[in-house]
Structures are given as C-alpha cells and as structure tokens.
Amino acid sequence: MGTVTIGVSIAVPEPHGSRLQQLRAGFGDAAAHGIPTHVTLLPPTEVDDADLPAVEAHLDEVAAAGRPFPMRLSGTGTFRPLSPVVFVRVVEGGEACTWLQQRVRDASGPVARDLQFPYHPHVTVAHGIEEAAMDRAFEELADYEAEWPCTGFALYEQGADGVWRKLRDFAFGSAVVPPQSGHDRGSVSAH
C-alpha cells in the first residue's frame, strides 16, 4: 500500500481554462502545463491508496448536497508578499466555493485538514516566478472576464511527473443553475 497526492477543484471550462493556462506558461510559470486551470477546494493532500474509495464516497455526498451556481471571474489580485501568487479573482460564486471546501475538508470526513492560509477562492495565473513576470501577469489580466455555470467539481491526482490528472467528476445534486447576476450570491446549500 502506498500514498497518493490528491486535490479537489472546480475546473475552469473551455475556452477559458486553456487560455489562462497558456498565459500562465507565457509568464514563465513552468508548472502551468501540469496544472489544469482551476479553483481549489482541497489543496494537495497526501492520502493512502486504500482511502481513495472513502474519499470518493465522501465527495459523492458533498456533491449530492450541492447545487449549481454561477461562477464569474473578473480582474486580478495577489497574495504577495505573504505568498508569491498572482490570481484572477472569483467575483461571483465565492461563497459557494467556500461552502464546498468546508464540506470537503469536514472534520468527520476522510480528508479533514487545516489550511496553511485562510481559504480565498481564486484562479492562480502566476506562482513563484520572478517579480517582473508576476507584475506583468497582474497587469495583463486586470481586465480579464469569464463566467460559466458551475455544475460540479473533480478529484485530481498528482502523478510522479508532477502533472495533475483528473480521476473523477462529481456533479451537483440538481441540474438547475440560477441565472448569472452581478453580485456574489452563490449558495449551494442543501434544500
């Protein structure tokens, strides 16, 4: 029995995901091609192989309780100087992401864990690269906009080559997506 490194995230759909991934690589972030564009719900977490079925069952429960919600990205932000990250901001759907990540990491579940930093939903576009390139990412994506209906999330595994690969999708328990709006009201609580 061995261990695997997993993560849970909301994929940024096409064409937005590929575009942001290409831009991230263009800023000089060598990890860009190994990380699908996403909003993290569970950061990289090491688990025993034997625990994967329990993790999947837990994620099935989280997804079943969730409801689709509008996601909207707009503009940039940074965690510098605390962490060398530039990101595209989640301006709608953030509350729903927060709700989901809390349930994914719930103390009663198989992937209970504390976070290194307070949870802040975002899409990383530059990480750990030189400051001038981080500044360029921040400026060039300042007007970036994307929106889509979020209907679920996925479980990923990091391979020995450092590349993240999707293991499975988890669809929310309802197919009804609330209309897009100009403010963050993303609630996915069970009804």
PDB file of N, CA and C in Angstrom, residues 53-153:
ATOM      1  N   PRO A  53     -11.404   5.052  -2.097  1.00  0.00           N
ATOM      2  CA  PRO A  53     -12.856   4.797  -2.163  1.00  0.00           C
ATOM      3  C   PRO A  53     -13.641   5.601  -1.125  1.00  0.00           C
ATOM      4  N   ALA A  54     -13.097   5.750   0.078  1.00  0.00           N
ATOM      5  CA  ALA A  54     -13.779   6.540   1.113  1.00  0.00           C
ATOM      6  C   ALA A  54     -13.797   8.017   0.729  1.00  0.00           C
ATOM      7  N   VAL A  55     -12.713   8.491   0.123  1.00  0.00           N
ATOM      8  CA  VAL A  55     -12.661   9.880  -0.340  1.00  0.00           C
ATOM      9  C   VAL A  55     -13.736  10.100  -1.404  1.00  0.00           C
ATOM     10  N   GLU A  56     -13.824   9.181  -2.367  1.00  0.00           N
ATOM     11  CA  GLU A  56     -14.827   9.319  -3.430  1.00  0.00           C
ATOM     12  C   GLU A  56     -16.238   9.272  -2.872  1.00  0.00           C
ATOM     13  N   ALA A  57     -16.503   8.388  -1.914  1.00  0.00           N
ATOM     14  CA  ALA A  57     -17.840   8.315  -1.306  1.00  0.00           C
ATOM     15  C   ALA A  57     -18.167   9.632  -0.593  1.00  0.00           C
ATOM     16  N   HIS A  58     -17.189  10.188   0.098  1.00  0.00           N
ATOM     17  CA  HIS A  58     -17.378  11.469   0.781  1.00  0.00           C
ATOM     18  C   HIS A  58     -17.683  12.577  -0.239  1.00  0.00           C
ATOM     19  N   LEU A  59     -16.923  12.615  -1.330  1.00  0.00           N
ATOM     20  CA  LEU A  59     -17.146  13.639  -2.352  1.00  0.00           C
ATOM     21  C   LEU A  59     -18.500  13.463  -3.032  1.00  0.00           C
ATOM     22  N   ASP A  60     -18.962  12.211  -3.182  1.00  0.00           N
ATOM     23  CA  ASP A  60     -20.319  11.960  -3.708  1.00  0.00           C
ATOM     24  C   ASP A  60     -21.350  12.644  -2.816  1.00  0.00           C
ATOM     25  N   GLU A  61     -21.176  12.525  -1.491  1.00  0.00           N
ATOM     26  CA  GLU A  61     -22.116  13.134  -0.542  1.00  0.00           C
ATOM     27  C   GLU A  61     -22.077  14.654  -0.617  1.00  0.00           C
ATOM     28  N   VAL A  62     -20.867  15.208  -0.697  1.00  0.00           N
ATOM     29  CA  VAL A  62     -20.726  16.664  -0.797  1.00  0.00           C
ATOM     30  C   VAL A  62     -21.415  17.158  -2.069  1.00  0.00           C
ATOM     31  N   ALA A  63     -21.162  16.482  -3.183  1.00  0.00           N
ATOM     32  CA  ALA A  63     -21.758  16.892  -4.469  1.00  0.00           C
ATOM     33  C   ALA A  63     -23.278  16.756  -4.434  1.00  0.00           C
ATOM     34  N   ALA A  64     -23.779  15.682  -3.844  1.00  0.00           N
ATOM     35  CA  ALA A  64     -25.228  15.472  -3.789  1.00  0.00           C
ATOM     36  C   ALA A  64     -25.929  16.594  -3.025  1.00  0.00           C
ATOM     37  N   ALA A  65     -25.257  17.151  -2.024  1.00  0.00           N
ATOM     38  CA  ALA A  65     -25.838  18.244  -1.237  1.00  0.00           C
ATOM     39  C   ALA A  65     -25.671  19.597  -1.919  1.00  0.00           C
ATOM     40  N   GLY A  66     -24.788  19.674  -2.908  1.00  0.00           N
ATOM     41  CA  GLY A  66     -24.517  20.931  -3.592  1.00  0.00           C
ATOM     42  C   GLY A  66     -25.541  21.247  -4.664  1.00  0.00           C
ATOM     43  N   ARG A  67     -25.565  22.475  -5.055  1.00  0.00           N
ATOM     44  CA  ARG A  67     -26.448  22.951  -6.115  1.00  0.00           C
ATOM     45  C   ARG A  67     -25.623  23.784  -7.086  1.00  0.00           C
ATOM     46  N   PRO A  68     -25.923  23.710  -8.384  1.00  0.00           N
ATOM     47  CA  PRO A  68     -25.197  24.540  -9.362  1.00  0.00           C
ATOM     48  C   PRO A  68     -25.295  26.024  -8.999  1.00  0.00           C
ATOM     49  N   PHE A  69     -24.277  26.744  -9.409  1.00  0.00           N
ATOM     50  CA  PHE A  69     -24.242  28.169  -9.123  1.00  0.00           C
ATOM     51  C   PHE A  69     -23.450  28.883 -10.214  1.00  0.00           C
ATOM     52  N   PRO A  70     -23.720  30.174 -10.412  1.00  0.00           N
ATOM     53  CA  PRO A  70     -22.959  30.942 -11.399  1.00  0.00           C
ATOM     54  C   PRO A  70     -21.559  31.258 -10.866  1.00  0.00           C
ATOM     55  N   MET A  71     -20.560  31.088 -11.728  1.00  0.00           N
ATOM     56  CA  MET A  71     -19.183  31.464 -11.411  1.00  0.00           C
ATOM     57  C   MET A  71     -18.800  32.598 -12.338  1.00  0.00           C
ATOM     58  N   ARG A  72     -18.144  33.606 -11.774  1.00  0.00           N
ATOM     59  CA  ARG A  72     -17.652  34.698 -12.608  1.00  0.00           C
ATOM     60  C   ARG A  72     -16.290  35.128 -12.107  1.00  0.00           C
ATOM     61  N   LEU A  73     -15.366  35.254 -13.062  1.00  0.00           N
ATOM     62  CA  LEU A  73     -14.024  35.741 -12.798  1.00  0.00           C
ATOM     63  C   LEU A  73     -13.915  37.157 -13.339  1.00  0.00           C
ATOM     64  N   SER A  74     -13.188  38.007 -12.620  1.00  0.00           N
ATOM     65  CA  SER A  74     -13.006  39.380 -13.089  1.00  0.00           C
ATOM     66  C   SER A  74     -11.786  39.998 -12.428  1.00  0.00           C
ATOM     67  N   GLY A  75     -10.835  40.430 -13.251  1.00  0.00           N
ATOM     68  CA  GLY A  75      -9.687  41.163 -12.750  1.00  0.00           C
ATOM     69  C   GLY A  75      -8.685  40.287 -12.011  1.00  0.00           C
ATOM     70  N   THR A  76      -7.692  40.941 -11.437  1.00  0.00           N
ATOM     71  CA  THR A  76      -6.598  40.221 -10.786  1.00  0.00           C
ATOM     72  C   THR A  76      -6.436  40.635  -9.336  1.00  0.00           C
ATOM     73  N   GLY A  77      -5.694  39.802  -8.628  1.00  0.00           N
ATOM     74  CA  GLY A  77      -5.317  40.060  -7.249  1.00  0.00           C
ATOM     75  C   GLY A  77      -3.995  39.365  -6.997  1.00  0.00           C
ATOM     76  N   THR A  78      -3.450  39.545  -5.805  1.00  0.00           N
ATOM     77  CA  THR A  78      -2.189  38.894  -5.456  1.00  0.00           C
ATOM     78  C   THR A  78      -2.165  38.592  -3.971  1.00  0.00           C
ATOM     79  N   PHE A  79      -1.406  37.564  -3.616  1.00  0.00           N
ATOM     80  CA  PHE A  79      -1.173  37.239  -2.219  1.00  0.00           C
ATOM     81  C   PHE A  79       0.203  37.740  -1.765  1.00  0.00           C
ATOM     82  N   ARG A  80       0.927  38.423  -2.667  1.00  0.00           N
ATOM     83  CA  ARG A  80       2.240  38.956  -2.297  1.00  0.00           C
ATOM     84  C   ARG A  80       2.074  40.034  -1.227  1.00  0.00           C
ATOM     85  N   PRO A  81       2.958  40.183  -0.303  1.00  0.00           N
ATOM     86  CA  PRO A  81       4.229  39.472  -0.119  1.00  0.00           C
ATOM     87  C   PRO A  81       4.112  38.181   0.677  1.00  0.00           C
ATOM     88  N   LEU A  82       2.904  37.856   1.194  1.00  0.00           N
ATOM     89  CA  LEU A  82       2.728  36.654   2.005  1.00  0.00           C
ATOM     90  C   LEU A  82       3.034  35.379   1.218  1.00  0.00           C
ATOM     91  N   SER A  83       2.584  35.332  -0.028  1.00  0.00           N
ATOM     92  CA  SER A  83       2.803  34.166  -0.891  1.00  0.00           C
ATOM     93  C   SER A  83       3.003  34.678  -2.315  1.00  0.00           C
ATOM     94  N   PRO A  84       3.954  34.104  -3.069  1.00  0.00           N
ATOM     95  CA  PRO A  84       4.274  34.619  -4.413  1.00  0.00           C
ATOM     96  C   PRO A  84       3.262  34.158  -5.468  1.00  0.00           C
ATOM     97  N   VAL A  85       2.036  34.704  -5.391  1.00  0.00           N
ATOM     98  CA  VAL A  85       0.946  34.289  -6.267  1.00  0.00           C
ATOM     99  C   VAL A  85       0.224  35.510  -6.828  1.00  0.00           C
ATOM    100  N   VAL A  86      -0.056  35.458  -8.146  1.00  0.00           N
ATOM    101  CA  VAL A  86      -0.974  36.394  -8.797  1.00  0.00           C
ATOM    102  C   VAL A  86      -2.141  35.546  -9.278  1.00  0.00           C
ATOM    103  N   PHE A  87      -3.351  36.062  -9.126  1.00  0.00           N
ATOM    104  CA  PHE A  87      -4.534  35.276  -9.479  1.00  0.00           C
ATOM    105  C   PHE A  87      -5.586  36.138 -10.162  1.00  0.00           C
ATOM    106  N   VAL A  88      -6.525  35.432 -10.828  1.00  0.00           N
ATOM    107  CA  VAL A  88      -7.739  36.056 -11.341  1.00  0.00           C
ATOM    108  C   VAL A  88      -8.784  35.889 -10.235  1.00  0.00           C
ATOM    109  N   ARG A  89      -9.483  36.969  -9.939  1.00  0.00           N
ATOM    110  CA  ARG A  89     -10.430  36.994  -8.831  1.00  0.00           C
ATOM    111  C   ARG A  89     -11.742  36.279  -9.179  1.00  0.00           C
ATOM    112  N   VAL A  90     -12.278  35.542  -8.200  1.00  0.00           N
ATOM    113  CA  VAL A  90     -13.622  34.972  -8.277  1.00  0.00           C
ATOM    114  C   VAL A  90     -14.536  36.038  -7.692  1.00  0.00           C
ATOM    115  N   VAL A  91     -15.367  36.666  -8.527  1.00  0.00           N
ATOM    116  CA  VAL A  91     -16.227  37.748  -8.046  1.00  0.00           C
ATOM    117  C   VAL A  91     -17.683  37.305  -7.887  1.00  0.00           C
ATOM    118  N   GLU A  92     -18.015  36.135  -8.412  1.00  0.00           N
ATOM    119  CA  GLU A  92     -19.328  35.539  -8.174  1.00  0.00           C
ATOM    120  C   GLU A  92     -19.111  34.041  -8.030  1.00  0.00           C
ATOM    121  N   GLY A  93     -19.720  33.469  -7.010  1.00  0.00           N
ATOM    122  CA  GLY A  93     -19.552  32.043  -6.740  1.00  0.00           C
ATOM    123  C   GLY A  93     -18.602  31.765  -5.586  1.00  0.00           C
ATOM    124  N   GLY A  94     -17.988  32.795  -5.055  1.00  0.00           N
ATOM    125  CA  GLY A  94     -17.030  32.618  -3.969  1.00  0.00           C
ATOM    126  C   GLY A  94     -17.634  32.021  -2.709  1.00  0.00           C
ATOM    127  N   GLU A  95     -18.842  32.453  -2.355  1.00  0.00           N
ATOM    128  CA  GLU A  95     -19.492  31.912  -1.160  1.00  0.00           C
ATOM    129  C   GLU A  95     -19.776  30.434  -1.337  1.00  0.00           C
ATOM    130  N   ALA A  96     -20.189  30.047  -2.554  1.00  0.00           N
ATOM    131  CA  ALA A  96     -20.458  28.636  -2.837  1.00  0.00           C
ATOM    132  C   ALA A  96     -19.167  27.822  -2.766  1.00  0.00           C
ATOM    133  N   CYS A  97     -18.077  28.367  -3.284  1.00  0.00           N
ATOM    134  CA  CYS A  97     -16.781  27.679  -3.208  1.00  0.00           C
ATOM    135  C   CYS A  97     -16.374  27.485  -1.749  1.00  0.00           C
ATOM    136  N   THR A  98     -16.575  28.507  -0.933  1.00  0.00           N
ATOM    137  CA  THR A  98     -16.239  28.425   0.482  1.00  0.00           C
ATOM    138  C   THR A  98     -17.060  27.334   1.169  1.00  0.00           C
ATOM    139  N   TRP A  99     -18.354  27.290   0.870  1.00  0.00           N
ATOM    140  CA  TRP A  99     -19.246  26.264   1.422  1.00  0.00           C
ATOM    141  C   TRP A  99     -18.743  24.873   1.033  1.00  0.00           C
ATOM    142  N   LEU A 100     -18.411  24.704  -0.240  1.00  0.00           N
ATOM    143  CA  LEU A 100     -17.955  23.402  -0.729  1.00  0.00           C
ATOM    144  C   LEU A 100     -16.648  22.973  -0.068  1.00  0.00           C
ATOM    145  N   GLN A 101     -15.659  23.861  -0.031  1.00  0.00           N
ATOM    146  CA  GLN A 101     -14.359  23.467   0.516  1.00  0.00           C
ATOM    147  C   GLN A 101     -14.470  23.119   1.995  1.00  0.00           C
ATOM    148  N   GLN A 102     -15.382  23.788   2.721  1.00  0.00           N
ATOM    149  CA  GLN A 102     -15.573  23.450   4.134  1.00  0.00           C
ATOM    150  C   GLN A 102     -16.108  22.033   4.277  1.00  0.00           C
ATOM    151  N   ARG A 103     -17.037  21.645   3.393  1.00  0.00           N
ATOM    152  CA  ARG A 103     -17.611  20.307   3.459  1.00  0.00           C
ATOM    153  C   ARG A 103     -16.616  19.248   2.995  1.00  0.00           C
ATOM    154  N   VAL A 104     -15.819  19.562   1.990  1.00  0.00           N
ATOM    155  CA  VAL A 104     -14.802  18.618   1.522  1.00  0.00           C
ATOM    156  C   VAL A 104     -13.823  18.317   2.655  1.00  0.00           C
ATOM    157  N   ARG A 105     -13.402  19.346   3.390  1.00  0.00           N
ATOM    158  CA  ARG A 105     -12.413  19.194   4.463  1.00  0.00           C
ATOM    159  C   ARG A 105     -13.039  18.925   5.833  1.00  0.00           C
ATOM    160  N   ASP A 106     -14.317  18.631   5.886  1.00  0.00           N
ATOM    161  CA  ASP A 106     -15.031  18.459   7.148  1.00  0.00           C
ATOM    162  C   ASP A 106     -14.306  17.477   8.078  1.00  0.00           C
ATOM    163  N   ALA A 107     -14.290  17.811   9.361  1.00  0.00           N
ATOM    164  CA  ALA A 107     -13.569  17.004  10.351  1.00  0.00           C
ATOM    165  C   ALA A 107     -14.044  15.558  10.402  1.00  0.00           C
ATOM    166  N   SER A 108     -15.284  15.305  10.009  1.00  0.00           N
ATOM    167  CA  SER A 108     -15.801  13.930  10.048  1.00  0.00           C
ATOM    168  C   SER A 108     -15.449  13.140   8.784  1.00  0.00           C
ATOM    169  N   GLY A 109     -14.863  13.795   7.790  1.00  0.00           N
ATOM    170  CA  GLY A 109     -14.577  13.128   6.522  1.00  0.00           C
ATOM    171  C   GLY A 109     -13.159  12.591   6.424  1.00  0.00           C
ATOM    172  N   PRO A 110     -12.858  11.905   5.326  1.00  0.00           N
ATOM    173  CA  PRO A 110     -11.555  11.258   5.154  1.00  0.00           C
ATOM    174  C   PRO A 110     -10.419  12.206   4.748  1.00  0.00           C
ATOM    175  N   VAL A 111     -10.715  13.455   4.424  1.00  0.00           N
ATOM    176  CA  VAL A 111      -9.661  14.404   4.047  1.00  0.00           C
ATOM    177  C   VAL A 111      -9.726  15.667   4.907  1.00  0.00           C
ATOM    178  N   ALA A 112     -10.041  15.461   6.186  1.00  0.00           N
ATOM    179  CA  ALA A 112     -10.065  16.577   7.128  1.00  0.00           C
ATOM    180  C   ALA A 112      -8.653  17.139   7.237  1.00  0.00           C
ATOM    181  N   ARG A 113      -8.542  18.447   7.125  1.00  0.00           N
ATOM    182  CA  ARG A 113      -7.223  19.064   7.266  1.00  0.00           C
ATOM    183  C   ARG A 113      -7.365  20.551   7.467  1.00  0.00           C
ATOM    184  N   ASP A 114      -6.342  21.118   8.068  1.00  0.00           N
ATOM    185  CA  ASP A 114      -6.264  22.565   8.217  1.00  0.00           C
ATOM    186  C   ASP A 114      -5.582  23.134   6.980  1.00  0.00           C
ATOM    187  N   LEU A 115      -5.790  24.402   6.750  1.00  0.00           N
ATOM    188  CA  LEU A 115      -5.166  25.085   5.628  1.00  0.00           C
ATOM    189  C   LEU A 115      -3.995  25.924   6.105  1.00  0.00           C
ATOM    190  N   GLN A 116      -2.996  26.071   5.243  1.00  0.00           N
ATOM    191  CA  GLN A 116      -1.829  26.903   5.571  1.00  0.00           C
ATOM    192  C   GLN A 116      -2.214  28.377   5.645  1.00  0.00           C
ATOM    193  N   PHE A 117      -3.156  28.787   4.770  1.00  0.00           N
ATOM    194  CA  PHE A 117      -3.645  30.166   4.729  1.00  0.00           C
ATOM    195  C   PHE A 117      -5.169  30.125   4.761  1.00  0.00           C
ATOM    196  N   PRO A 118      -5.844  31.200   5.190  1.00  0.00           N
ATOM    197  CA  PRO A 118      -7.311  31.242   5.128  1.00  0.00           C
ATOM    198  C   PRO A 118      -7.789  31.011   3.697  1.00  0.00           C
ATOM    199  N   TYR A 119      -8.923  30.313   3.540  1.00  0.00           N
ATOM    200  CA  TYR A 119      -9.442  29.999   2.204  1.00  0.00           C
ATOM    201  C   TYR A 119      -9.859  31.275   1.484  1.00  0.00           C
ATOM    202  N   HIS A 120      -9.438  31.389   0.232  1.00  0.00           N
ATOM    203  CA  HIS A 120      -9.776  32.526  -0.618  1.00  0.00           C
ATOM    204  C   HIS A 120      -9.903  31.985  -2.048  1.00  0.00           C
ATOM    205  N   PRO A 121     -11.130  31.788  -2.550  1.00  0.00           N
ATOM    206  CA  PRO A 121     -11.271  31.219  -3.892  1.00  0.00           C
ATOM    207  C   PRO A 121     -10.635  32.130  -4.947  1.00  0.00           C
ATOM    208  N   HIS A 122      -9.868  31.515  -5.854  1.00  0.00           N
ATOM    209  CA  HIS A 122      -9.150  32.274  -6.882  1.00  0.00           C
ATOM    210  C   HIS A 122      -8.666  31.314  -7.961  1.00  0.00           C
ATOM    211  N   VAL A 123      -8.178  31.867  -9.064  1.00  0.00           N
ATOM    212  CA  VAL A 123      -7.566  31.087 -10.148  1.00  0.00           C
ATOM    213  C   VAL A 123      -6.136  31.590 -10.307  1.00  0.00           C
ATOM    214  N   THR A 124      -5.161  30.774  -9.920  1.00  0.00           N
ATOM    215  CA  THR A 124      -3.755  31.163  -9.998  1.00  0.00           C
ATOM    216  C   THR A 124      -3.318  31.314 -11.453  1.00  0.00           C
ATOM    217  N   VAL A 125      -2.641  32.429 -11.742  1.00  0.00           N
ATOM    218  CA  VAL A 125      -2.102  32.656 -13.094  1.00  0.00           C
ATOM    219  C   VAL A 125      -0.592  32.868 -13.073  1.00  0.00           C
ATOM    220  N   ALA A 126      -0.001  32.950 -11.888  1.00  0.00           N
ATOM    221  CA  ALA A 126       1.455  33.044 -11.746  1.00  0.00           C
ATOM    222  C   ALA A 126       1.803  32.649 -10.325  1.00  0.00           C
ATOM    223  N   HIS A 127       2.815  31.769 -10.194  1.00  0.00           N
ATOM    224  CA  HIS A 127       3.203  31.313  -8.861  1.00  0.00           C
ATOM    225  C   HIS A 127       4.710  31.080  -8.808  1.00  0.00           C
ATOM    226  N   GLY A 128       5.369  31.781  -7.893  1.00  0.00           N
ATOM    227  CA  GLY A 128       6.777  31.549  -7.644  1.00  0.00           C
ATOM    228  C   GLY A 128       7.711  31.905  -8.785  1.00  0.00           C
ATOM    229  N   ILE A 129       7.317  32.864  -9.605  1.00  0.00           N
ATOM    230  CA  ILE A 129       8.180  33.296 -10.711  1.00  0.00           C
ATOM    231  C   ILE A 129       8.774  34.658 -10.371  1.00  0.00           C
ATOM    232  N   GLU A 130       9.632  35.183 -11.242  1.00  0.00           N
ATOM    233  CA  GLU A 130      10.278  36.456 -10.918  1.00  0.00           C
ATOM    234  C   GLU A 130       9.248  37.586 -10.818  1.00  0.00           C
ATOM    235  N   GLU A 131       9.584  38.554  -9.969  1.00  0.00           N
ATOM    236  CA  GLU A 131       8.648  39.646  -9.658  1.00  0.00           C
ATOM    237  C   GLU A 131       8.168  40.401 -10.892  1.00  0.00           C
ATOM    238  N   ALA A 132       9.046  40.657 -11.848  1.00  0.00           N
ATOM    239  CA  ALA A 132       8.646  41.401 -13.056  1.00  0.00           C
ATOM    240  C   ALA A 132       7.582  40.627 -13.829  1.00  0.00           C
ATOM    241  N   ALA A 133       7.716  39.309 -13.905  1.00  0.00           N
ATOM    242  CA  ALA A 133       6.727  38.483 -14.604  1.00  0.00           C
ATOM    243  C   ALA A 133       5.419  38.450 -13.821  1.00  0.00           C
ATOM    244  N   MET A 134       5.506  38.440 -12.499  1.00  0.00           N
ATOM    245  CA  MET A 134       4.289  38.473 -11.685  1.00  0.00           C
ATOM    246  C   MET A 134       3.566  39.803 -11.893  1.00  0.00           C
ATOM    247  N   ASP A 135       4.330  40.892 -11.943  1.00  0.00           N
ATOM    248  CA  ASP A 135       3.736  42.205 -12.206  1.00  0.00           C
ATOM    249  C   ASP A 135       3.049  42.221 -13.568  1.00  0.00           C
ATOM    250  N   ARG A 136       3.702  41.606 -14.568  1.00  0.00           N
ATOM    251  CA  ARG A 136       3.138  41.563 -15.926  1.00  0.00           C
ATOM    252  C   ARG A 136       1.817  40.775 -15.930  1.00  0.00           C
ATOM    253  N   ALA A 137       1.776  39.635 -15.229  1.00  0.00           N
ATOM    254  CA  ALA A 137       0.543  38.838 -15.141  1.00  0.00           C
ATOM    255  C   ALA A 137      -0.571  39.662 -14.496  1.00  0.00           C
ATOM    256  N   PHE A 138      -0.226  40.359 -13.423  1.00  0.00           N
ATOM    257  CA  PHE A 138      -1.206  41.177 -12.705  1.00  0.00           C
ATOM    258  C   PHE A 138      -1.785  42.249 -13.621  1.00  0.00           C
ATOM    259  N   GLU A 139      -0.911  42.905 -14.398  1.00  0.00           N
ATOM    260  CA  GLU A 139      -1.350  43.992 -15.275  1.00  0.00           C
ATOM    261  C   GLU A 139      -2.083  43.479 -16.518  1.00  0.00           C
ATOM    262  N   GLU A 140      -1.545  42.454 -17.162  1.00  0.00           N
ATOM    263  CA  GLU A 140      -2.130  41.982 -18.421  1.00  0.00           C
ATOM    264  C   GLU A 140      -3.504  41.351 -18.241  1.00  0.00           C
ATOM    265  N   LEU A 141      -3.783  40.805 -17.067  1.00  0.00           N
ATOM    266  CA  LEU A 141      -5.081  40.161 -16.850  1.00  0.00           C
ATOM    267  C   LEU A 141      -6.034  41.021 -16.022  1.00  0.00           C
ATOM    268  N   ALA A 142      -5.680  42.274 -15.809  1.00  0.00           N
ATOM    269  CA  ALA A 142      -6.503  43.168 -14.983  1.00  0.00           C
ATOM    270  C   ALA A 142      -7.929  43.317 -15.510  1.00  0.00           C
ATOM    271  N   ASP A 143      -8.111  43.180 -16.824  1.00  0.00           N
ATOM    272  CA  ASP A 143      -9.445  43.314 -17.417  1.00  0.00           C
ATOM    273  C   ASP A 143     -10.062  41.967 -17.776  1.00  0.00           C
ATOM    274  N   TYR A 144      -9.458  40.881 -17.321  1.00  0.00           N
ATOM    275  CA  TYR A 144      -9.946  39.543 -17.682  1.00  0.00           C
ATOM    276  C   TYR A 144     -11.340  39.307 -17.111  1.00  0.00           C
ATOM    277  N   GLU A 145     -12.201  38.696 -17.914  1.00  0.00           N
ATOM    278  CA  GLU A 145     -13.571  38.359 -17.504  1.00  0.00           C
ATOM    279  C   GLU A 145     -13.928  36.981 -18.047  1.00  0.00           C
ATOM    280  N   ALA A 146     -14.607  36.177 -17.256  1.00  0.00           N
ATOM    281  CA  ALA A 146     -15.144  34.890 -17.710  1.00  0.00           C
ATOM    282  C   ALA A 146     -16.289  34.518 -16.781  1.00  0.00           C
ATOM    283  N   GLU A 147     -17.273  33.820 -17.314  1.00  0.00           N
ATOM    284  CA  GLU A 147     -18.348  33.324 -16.463  1.00  0.00           C
ATOM    285  C   GLU A 147     -18.894  32.038 -17.046  1.00  0.00           C
ATOM    286  N   TRP A 148     -19.425  31.191 -16.162  1.00  0.00           N
ATOM    287  CA  TRP A 148     -19.988  29.921 -16.579  1.00  0.00           C
ATOM    288  C   TRP A 148     -20.844  29.371 -15.438  1.00  0.00           C
ATOM    289  N   PRO A 149     -21.739  28.430 -15.750  1.00  0.00           N
ATOM    290  CA  PRO A 149     -22.492  27.776 -14.686  1.00  0.00           C
ATOM    291  C   PRO A 149     -21.649  26.644 -14.095  1.00  0.00           C
ATOM    292  N   CYS A 150     -21.399  26.697 -12.802  1.00  0.00           N
ATOM    293  CA  CYS A 150     -20.633  25.641 -12.136  1.00  0.00           C
ATOM    294  C   CYS A 150     -21.612  24.539 -11.741  1.00  0.00           C
ATOM    295  N   THR A 151     -21.409  23.345 -12.281  1.00  0.00           N
ATOM    296  CA  THR A 151     -22.332  22.234 -12.044  1.00  0.00           C
ATOM    297  C   THR A 151     -21.689  21.078 -11.277  1.00  0.00           C
ATOM    298  N   GLY A 152     -20.464  21.270 -10.800  1.00  0.00           N
ATOM    299  CA  GLY A 152     -19.811  20.216 -10.034  1.00  0.00           C
ATOM    300  C   GLY A 152     -18.335  20.512  -9.850  1.00  0.00           C
ATOM    301  N   PHE A 153     -17.593  19.509  -9.399  1.00  0.00           N
ATOM    302  CA  PHE A 153     -16.164  19.635  -9.159  1.00  0.00           C
ATOM    303  C   PHE A 153     -15.512  18.302  -9.486  1.00  0.00           C
TER     304      PHE A 153
END
